[in-house]
Amino acid sequence: MRIDGSPWRSIFPDPDTRGRVRIIDQTRLPWDFVTVPLATLDDAAHAIRAMQVRGAPLIGATAAYGLALAMRADASDAALADAAATLAATRPTAVNLRWALDRMTAALRKLPPAARVEAAWAEAGEIAEADVACNQAIGRHGLALIAEAARAHPGRTVNILTHCNAGWLATVDWGTALAPIYMAHDSGIPLHVWVDETRPRNQGAALTAWELGAHGVAHTVIADNAGGHLMQHGQVDLVIVGADRVSRTGDVANKIGTYLKALAAHDNAVPFWVAVPGSTIDPTIGDGVAEIPIEERDGAEVAFLAGPDAEGAIRRIRVIPPGSAAANPAFDVTPARLVSGLVTERGCCPATAAGIADLFPSSV
Amino acid sequence: MRIDGSPWRSIFPDPDTRGRVRIIDQTRLPWDFVTVPLATLDDAAHAIRAMQVRGAPLIGATAAYGLALAMRADASDAALADAAATLAATRPTAVNLRWALDRMTAALRKLPPAARVEAAWAEAGEIAEADVACNQAIGRHGLALIAEAARAHPGRTVNILTHCNAGWLATVDWGTALAPIYMAHDSGIPLHVWVDETRPRNQGAALTAWELGAHGVAHTVIADNAGGHLMQHGQVDLVIVGADRVSRTGDVANKIGTYLKALAAHDNAVPFWVAVPGSTIDPTIGDGVAEIPIEERDGAEVAFLAGPDAEGAIRRIRVIPPGSAAANPAFDVTPARLVSGLVTERGCCPATAAGIADLFPSSV
């Protein structure tokens, strides 16, 4: 998407140096916009491990380019296997990471080493383009929902609430939940986005607000507590969020707090849509609340926050008493009964086993 | 309640200097525990204005003592009227503030100036004691609910979730929502409290966690996003919150985010109780969601946070991008249908017009 009018992606071939890629260092957003070159396997592994890149699709694309960079140094079978193992270990639970490495390895192994450098670069590029195309398709299908809300209230701004960051920074471009919003904005639909802060890691305030602002989309940051009140008072026309995993029955695992917004949307008859690529649907899960394991992260993420002081120096401060413990479940599961539907690259469907099976027969 | 084993109140006669009171400077909690003497009218007015004291009952008691301090300097009719006006202007919307000043003024005006110093001191003391007695009664009635939860799960810790701070720091002693928790803890019921951080002002993390820790009550701070997930997984036995205003039909205005927790409690069959003195019930309000005005506070409370860095220096940091706006509705209204009942000084009642009228006939 655009930053101050210029088009950007979260990972892209370095315009200055052939065979190298650049990323946006997301650990420094929203305070500093800095791009970082990835020239070697180690650069790519570090970028994933240090969370300079995050979001499953972007991690997958970065790993693919990481293998391509490794081939430039050594295109042997042993180097290919070593590089894949190194990248796979950076964030062991990311599904897209493993998928991208398997796809790259399968394509390269059958080629002679001399052909691998160019082939790896091309294959990584295809993985990145496929992500962009998938998100564009999600965006087009979601755009129809926003256009419908706009038609229901002619002349009025459409108010959309989102939680966490499912934007272009989490993918190669467009994002999932934010793709329909960017398309609606670009097509001239007047809209405004309520951005949940998304404690404890503040991905909403730090990344979603920054993305939307850079692209020129009107938005307002709110505490995670505020969304229910806004819905009660007619200030939210629809909710769009992303997801980390969707059960075959339509239960949605997403950033902690999503469930509370889904309850409020349901209580106030506000449509609640979940934008996901089909790869997010897990056919092995039936009851999402009972079966999807929820990562318990370090309580320090609740106890401490970092940001710039008045002089611009980044400070890390404590926000809970030294003697108090903190718990930090990172995700929750929204039961399918609260979800208006899924927005996927193949179209929209009800969040039900039948709805999902219609679009993704292999997920049943 | 106790701090490290010693009994404290939030306002109390200065043990060293007759005719002076001391308060805990709540602007420095939870990082520093400092008491401040109030010797003059101006001291008391400053303490309320600067939020060294907060919470409607404590503001009322502080204003009452402020009038008593004013009488020591000048007990004339003119001084009495001036002092009441000065104190009334400190926080114009606080109902208890006005109520305490009216009660003090009515009692003092009929006395000769020479008798006013002692009478004012005694009257302020009675206002403070009446608050303590009211909260103790709320605590006793709420204790029965916690004891019932303990009997339902013998040998297991009772898990209670609370939002914001309705503890002894908001009153003279005991608090409202926390009074039952302190009584249950003191009576030996094993319990643990989930403390919502309560963004944007973090009264849960800063004040409730500190209070509970100082008194020795087991507790864990969580992001405001986490409570729904905990309820889905059986980790919350009951919710107890306070309220700023209750409609005659049982709708509850309380800190922003309360409504989201009430929705989650309802969705998971977790009892959701609201602990309030009868004075909180507003007989003029029928539909709380439509009729209770919600204060929109400064967006800077969302955009900035303060706390100590690693060296203990208090730093104020920015947590949203400089170009992003922030909205800050301070309260929301939980519809009575989501409230299991009210815990008042006269007992528990359903959150319905009939239930409230039974206990408080004058509120209808």
Coordinates of C-alpha atoms in Angstrom, one line a residue, chain A:
Chain A
M1 CA 0.0 0.0 0.0
R2 CA 1.0 3.6 0.0
I3 CA 3.2 5.6 2.4
D4 CA 2.7 9.3 1.9
G5 CA 1.5 8.6 -1.7
S6 CA 4.3 6.2 -2.8
P7 CA 3.6 2.5 -3.2
W8 CA 5.3 0.1 -0.8
R9 CA 5.4 -3.6 0.0
S10 CA 6.6 -5.1 3.3
I11 CA 9.4 -7.1 1.4
F12 CA 10.7 -6.2 -2.0
P13 CA 13.8 -6.7 -4.3
D14 CA 16.4 -4.1 -3.4
P15 CA 16.3 -1.5 -6.2
D16 CA 20.0 -0.8 -5.6
T17 CA 21.5 -4.2 -5.4
R18 CA 20.5 -7.2 -7.6
G19 CA 19.8 -10.4 -5.7
R20 CA 19.1 -8.7 -2.4
V21 CA 15.8 -7.9 -0.8
R22 CA 14.7 -5.1 1.6
I23 CA 12.2 -5.2 4.5
I24 CA 10.6 -2.5 6.7
D25 CA 12.0 -2.9 10.2
Q26 CA 8.7 -3.3 12.0
T27 CA 10.2 -3.3 15.5
R28 CA 10.8 0.4 15.0
L29 CA 7.3 1.3 13.8
P30 CA 5.4 3.5 14.3
W31 CA 8.2 5.7 15.7
D32 CA 10.8 5.3 12.9
F33 CA 10.4 4.2 9.3
V34 CA 13.5 2.3 8.4
T35 CA 14.2 -0.3 5.7
V36 CA 16.8 -3.0 6.2
P37 CA 18.6 -4.9 3.4
L38 CA 18.7 -8.7 3.6
A39 CA 21.8 -10.0 1.8
T40 CA 22.4 -13.3 3.4
L41 CA 20.6 -16.3 5.0
D42 CA 21.6 -15.0 8.4
D43 CA 20.1 -11.6 7.7
A44 CA 16.8 -13.3 6.8
A45 CA 16.8 -15.6 9.8
H46 CA 17.6 -12.7 12.1
A47 CA 14.8 -10.5 10.6
I48 CA 12.2 -13.3 11.4
R49 CA 13.6 -14.1 14.8
A50 CA 13.9 -10.5 15.9
M51 CA 10.4 -9.8 14.6
Q52 CA 11.5 -7.2 12.2
V53 CA 9.0 -9.0 10.0
R54 CA 5.9 -10.6 11.5
G55 CA 2.6 -11.9 10.3
A56 CA 2.4 -15.5 8.9
P57 CA 2.3 -14.6 5.2
L58 CA 5.2 -12.1 5.5
I59 CA 7.2 -14.6 7.5
G60 CA 6.7 -17.2 4.8
A61 CA 7.8 -14.8 2.0
T62 CA 10.9 -13.7 4.0
A63 CA 11.9 -17.4 4.6
A64 CA 11.5 -18.0 0.9
Y65 CA 13.8 -15.1 0.0
G66 CA 16.1 -16.3 2.8
L67 CA 16.6 -19.6 1.0
A68 CA 17.2 -17.7 -2.3
L69 CA 19.9 -15.6 -0.5
A70 CA 21.5 -18.8 0.9
M71 CA 21.7 -20.3 -2.7
R72 CA 23.8 -17.3 -3.8
A73 CA 26.5 -18.3 -1.2
D74 CA 26.2 -22.1 -1.7
A75 CA 23.7 -23.9 -3.9
S76 CA 24.7 -27.5 -2.8
D77 CA 22.2 -30.0 -1.5
A78 CA 23.8 -29.7 2.0
A79 CA 23.5 -25.9 2.0
L80 CA 19.9 -26.1 0.9
A81 CA 19.0 -28.5 3.7
D82 CA 21.0 -26.4 6.3
A83 CA 19.4 -23.2 5.2
A84 CA 15.9 -24.6 5.4
A85 CA 16.6 -26.0 8.9
T86 CA 18.0 -22.6 10.0
L87 CA 14.9 -20.7 8.8
A88 CA 12.5 -23.3 10.1
A89 CA 13.9 -22.9 13.6
T90 CA 13.3 -19.1 13.7
R91 CA 9.6 -19.2 14.7
P92 CA 8.8 -22.9 15.0
T93 CA 5.0 -22.5 15.3
A94 CA 4.4 -20.4 12.1
V95 CA 2.5 -22.6 9.6
N96 CA 3.3 -20.4 6.6
L97 CA 7.0 -20.6 7.4
R98 CA 7.1 -24.3 7.1
W99 CA 4.9 -24.3 4.0
A100 CA 7.1 -21.8 2.2
L101 CA 10.3 -23.7 3.0
D102 CA 8.8 -27.0 1.8
R103 CA 7.6 -25.4 -1.4
M104 CA 11.1 -23.8 -2.1
T105 CA 13.0 -27.0 -1.2
A106 CA 10.8 -29.2 -3.4
A107 CA 11.3 -26.9 -6.4
L108 CA 15.0 -26.5 -5.9
R109 CA 16.1 -30.0 -5.0
K110 CA 15.2 -31.3 -8.5
L111 CA 17.4 -28.7 -10.2
P112 CA 21.2 -28.9 -10.6
P113 CA 23.0 -26.5 -8.2
A114 CA 24.0 -24.2 -11.0
A115 CA 20.3 -23.5 -11.8
R116 CA 19.2 -22.9 -8.2
V117 CA 20.2 -19.3 -7.7
E118 CA 17.9 -17.9 -10.4
A119 CA 15.2 -20.5 -9.8
A120 CA 15.1 -19.7 -6.0
W121 CA 14.8 -16.0 -6.6
A122 CA 11.9 -16.6 -9.1
E123 CA 10.1 -19.1 -6.8
A124 CA 10.4 -16.7 -3.8
G125 CA 9.0 -13.9 -6.0
E126 CA 6.1 -16.2 -7.0
I127 CA 5.3 -16.9 -3.3
A128 CA 5.3 -13.2 -2.6
E129 CA 3.1 -12.5 -5.7
A130 CA 0.7 -15.3 -4.7
D131 CA 0.2 -13.7 -1.3
V132 CA -0.5 -10.3 -2.9
A133 CA -3.0 -11.9 -5.3
C134 CA -4.8 -13.8 -2.5
N135 CA -5.1 -10.7 -0.4
Q136 CA -6.4 -8.7 -3.4
A137 CA -9.1 -11.3 -3.9
I138 CA -10.0 -11.1 -0.2
G139 CA -10.1 -7.3 -0.6
R140 CA -12.4 -7.5 -3.6
H141 CA -14.9 -9.7 -1.8
G142 CA -14.8 -7.7 1.4
L143 CA -15.2 -4.4 -0.6
A144 CA -18.6 -5.6 -1.6
L145 CA -19.6 -5.8 2.1
I146 CA -18.4 -2.2 2.7
A147 CA -20.1 -1.0 -0.4
E148 CA -23.3 -2.6 0.8
A149 CA -23.0 -0.8 4.2
A150 CA -22.3 2.5 2.3
R151 CA -25.4 2.0 0.2
A152 CA -27.5 1.4 3.3
H153 CA -26.5 4.8 4.7
P154 CA -26.1 7.1 1.6
G155 CA -24.0 10.2 2.2
R156 CA -22.7 8.9 5.5
T157 CA -19.2 7.7 6.5
V158 CA -19.0 4.0 7.0
N159 CA -17.5 3.2 10.4
I160 CA -15.5 0.0 10.6
L161 CA -13.9 -1.4 13.8
T162 CA -10.8 -3.7 13.6
H163 CA -8.8 -5.4 16.3
C164 CA -5.0 -6.0 16.2
N165 CA -3.1 -5.8 12.9
A166 CA -4.2 -7.8 9.9
G167 CA -2.9 -5.2 7.5
W168 CA -0.3 -5.1 4.7
L169 CA 2.5 -5.1 7.2
A170 CA 1.5 -8.7 8.2
T171 CA 1.5 -9.8 4.6
V172 CA 3.4 -8.8 1.5
D173 CA 0.8 -6.3 0.5
W174 CA -2.9 -5.4 1.1
G175 CA -3.3 -7.5 4.3
T176 CA -6.4 -9.5 5.1
A177 CA -8.9 -7.6 7.3
L178 CA -7.5 -4.3 6.0
A179 CA -7.5 -5.2 2.2
P180 CA -11.3 -4.5 1.9
I181 CA -10.8 -1.2 3.8
Y182 CA -7.9 -0.1 1.5
M183 CA -10.0 -1.0 -1.6
A184 CA -13.1 0.8 -0.3
H185 CA -11.0 3.9 0.5
D186 CA -9.3 3.8 -2.9
S187 CA -12.6 3.5 -4.6
G188 CA -13.9 6.7 -2.9
I189 CA -16.3 5.2 -0.3
P190 CA -16.1 7.6 2.7
L191 CA -15.0 5.5 5.7
H192 CA -13.5 5.8 9.1
V193 CA -11.8 3.0 11.1
W194 CA -11.9 2.5 14.9
V195 CA -8.6 1.0 15.7
D196 CA -8.5 -1.1 18.9
E197 CA -5.2 -0.5 20.8
T198 CA -4.8 -4.3 21.2
R199 CA -3.1 -4.6 24.6
P200 CA -0.8 -6.0 25.6
R201 CA 1.5 -5.7 22.5
N202 CA -0.5 -2.8 21.0
Q203 CA -0.4 -4.0 17.4
G204 CA -3.5 -1.9 16.7
A205 CA -2.2 1.3 18.0
A206 CA 1.4 0.7 16.7
L207 CA 0.9 -0.9 13.3
T208 CA -2.7 -0.6 12.1
A209 CA -3.0 3.1 13.0
W210 CA 0.4 3.7 11.4
E211 CA -0.6 1.8 8.2
L212 CA -3.9 3.5 7.9
G213 CA -2.4 6.9 8.5
A214 CA 0.4 6.4 6.0
H215 CA -2.2 5.4 3.3
G216 CA -4.4 8.3 4.2
V217 CA -7.4 6.4 5.7
A218 CA -9.3 8.2 8.4
H219 CA -9.0 6.4 11.7
T220 CA -9.2 6.8 15.5
V221 CA -7.4 4.8 18.1
I222 CA -9.5 3.6 21.0
A223 CA -8.8 1.6 24.2
D224 CA -9.8 -2.0 23.8
N225 CA -12.6 -1.3 26.4
A226 CA -14.4 1.2 24.1
G227 CA -15.8 -0.8 21.2
G228 CA -18.9 -2.1 23.0
H229 CA -20.0 1.4 23.9
L230 CA -19.5 2.6 20.4
M231 CA -21.6 -0.2 19.0
Q232 CA -24.4 0.5 21.5
H233 CA -24.5 4.0 20.1
G234 CA -24.6 3.2 16.4
Q235 CA -21.1 4.3 15.8
V236 CA -19.9 1.0 14.2
D237 CA -21.4 -0.2 10.9
L238 CA -19.3 -3.4 10.7
V239 CA -16.4 -5.2 12.3
I240 CA -13.6 -6.8 10.2
V241 CA -10.8 -8.8 11.8
G242 CA -8.3 -11.3 10.7
A243 CA -7.6 -14.7 12.2
D244 CA -4.7 -17.0 13.1
R245 CA -6.7 -20.2 12.7
V246 CA -10.3 -21.1 11.8
S247 CA -11.9 -24.4 12.6
R248 CA -13.7 -26.4 9.9
T249 CA -16.9 -25.4 11.7
G250 CA -16.1 -21.6 11.6
D251 CA -14.8 -21.0 15.1
V252 CA -12.1 -18.2 14.9
A253 CA -8.9 -18.0 16.8
N254 CA -7.5 -14.5 16.7
K255 CA -5.8 -11.9 18.9
I256 CA -7.0 -11.9 22.6
G257 CA -10.0 -9.7 22.9
T258 CA -11.6 -10.5 19.5
Y259 CA -14.2 -12.6 21.3
L260 CA -15.4 -9.6 23.4
K261 CA -15.9 -7.5 20.3
A262 CA -17.8 -10.3 18.6
L263 CA -20.1 -10.5 21.6
A264 CA -20.7 -6.8 21.5
A265 CA -21.3 -6.9 17.7
H266 CA -23.8 -9.7 18.1
D267 CA -25.6 -7.9 21.0
N268 CA -26.0 -4.8 18.8
A269 CA -26.7 -6.5 15.4
V270 CA -23.4 -5.2 14.0
P271 CA -22.0 -7.5 11.2
F272 CA -18.8 -9.2 12.3
W273 CA -16.7 -10.5 9.5
V274 CA -13.5 -12.5 9.5
A275 CA -11.1 -12.0 6.6
V276 CA -8.8 -15.0 6.0
P277 CA -7.0 -16.9 3.3
G278 CA -8.2 -20.4 2.9
S279 CA -4.9 -21.7 4.2
T280 CA -6.0 -20.5 7.7
I281 CA -8.8 -23.0 7.9
D282 CA -7.7 -26.0 9.9
P283 CA -9.7 -29.1 8.9
T284 CA -8.4 -31.0 11.9
I285 CA -10.3 -28.7 14.4
G286 CA -14.0 -29.2 15.1
D287 CA -14.7 -27.3 18.3
G288 CA -12.4 -24.3 18.3
V289 CA -12.9 -23.2 21.9
A290 CA -12.1 -26.7 23.2
E291 CA -9.4 -27.7 20.8
I292 CA -7.3 -24.8 19.6
P293 CA -4.4 -24.4 22.0
I294 CA -3.9 -20.8 23.2
E295 CA -0.3 -19.6 23.6
E296 CA 0.4 -18.1 27.1
R297 CA 3.0 -15.4 26.5
D298 CA 5.4 -13.7 29.0
G299 CA 3.6 -11.5 31.6
A300 CA 6.2 -8.9 31.0
E301 CA 4.3 -7.9 27.9
V302 CA 1.4 -6.8 30.2
A303 CA 3.7 -5.3 32.9
F304 CA 5.9 -3.1 30.6
L305 CA 5.3 -0.8 27.7
A306 CA 7.8 1.1 25.5
G307 CA 7.5 4.2 23.5
P308 CA 9.2 7.6 22.9
D309 CA 9.3 10.3 25.7
A310 CA 8.9 14.0 24.9
E311 CA 12.5 14.1 23.6
G312 CA 11.9 11.1 21.3
A313 CA 14.1 8.7 23.3
I314 CA 12.4 5.2 23.5
R315 CA 11.7 4.4 27.2
R316 CA 10.5 1.2 28.6
I317 CA 8.2 1.8 31.6
R318 CA 6.5 -0.5 34.2
V319 CA 2.7 -0.3 34.3
I320 CA 1.7 -2.8 37.0
P321 CA 3.0 -2.8 40.7
P322 CA 6.3 -4.7 41.2
G323 CA 4.6 -7.2 43.5
S324 CA 1.8 -8.1 41.2
A325 CA 1.7 -11.1 38.7
A326 CA 0.4 -10.7 35.2
A327 CA -1.2 -13.4 32.9
N328 CA -1.0 -13.0 29.1
P329 CA -3.1 -15.4 27.0
A330 CA -2.3 -14.2 23.5
F331 CA -5.4 -15.4 21.6
D332 CA -9.0 -16.2 22.1
V333 CA -11.6 -18.2 20.2
T334 CA -14.8 -16.6 18.9
P335 CA -17.5 -19.2 18.5
A336 CA -18.9 -19.4 14.9
R337 CA -22.4 -18.4 16.2
L338 CA -21.0 -14.9 16.7
V339 CA -19.4 -14.6 13.2
S340 CA -21.5 -13.1 10.4
G341 CA -19.2 -14.9 7.8
L342 CA -15.8 -15.4 6.4
V343 CA -14.2 -13.3 3.7
T344 CA -11.8 -15.5 1.7
E345 CA -10.0 -15.3 -1.6
R346 CA -12.7 -17.5 -3.1
G347 CA -15.6 -15.3 -1.8
C348 CA -17.6 -14.8 1.3
C349 CA -19.3 -17.8 3.2
P350 CA -21.2 -18.4 6.4
A351 CA -19.0 -19.4 9.3
T352 CA -20.4 -23.0 9.3
A353 CA -19.1 -26.4 8.3
A354 CA -21.3 -26.3 5.2
G355 CA -20.4 -22.8 4.2
I356 CA -16.7 -23.5 4.5
A357 CA -17.0 -26.9 2.7
D358 CA -18.7 -25.2 -0.3
L359 CA -15.7 -22.9 -0.9
F360 CA -13.0 -25.2 0.3
P361 CA -14.0 -28.8 -0.2
S362 CA -10.6 -30.1 0.9
S363 CA -11.0 -28.5 4.4
V364 CA -13.8 -31.0 5.4

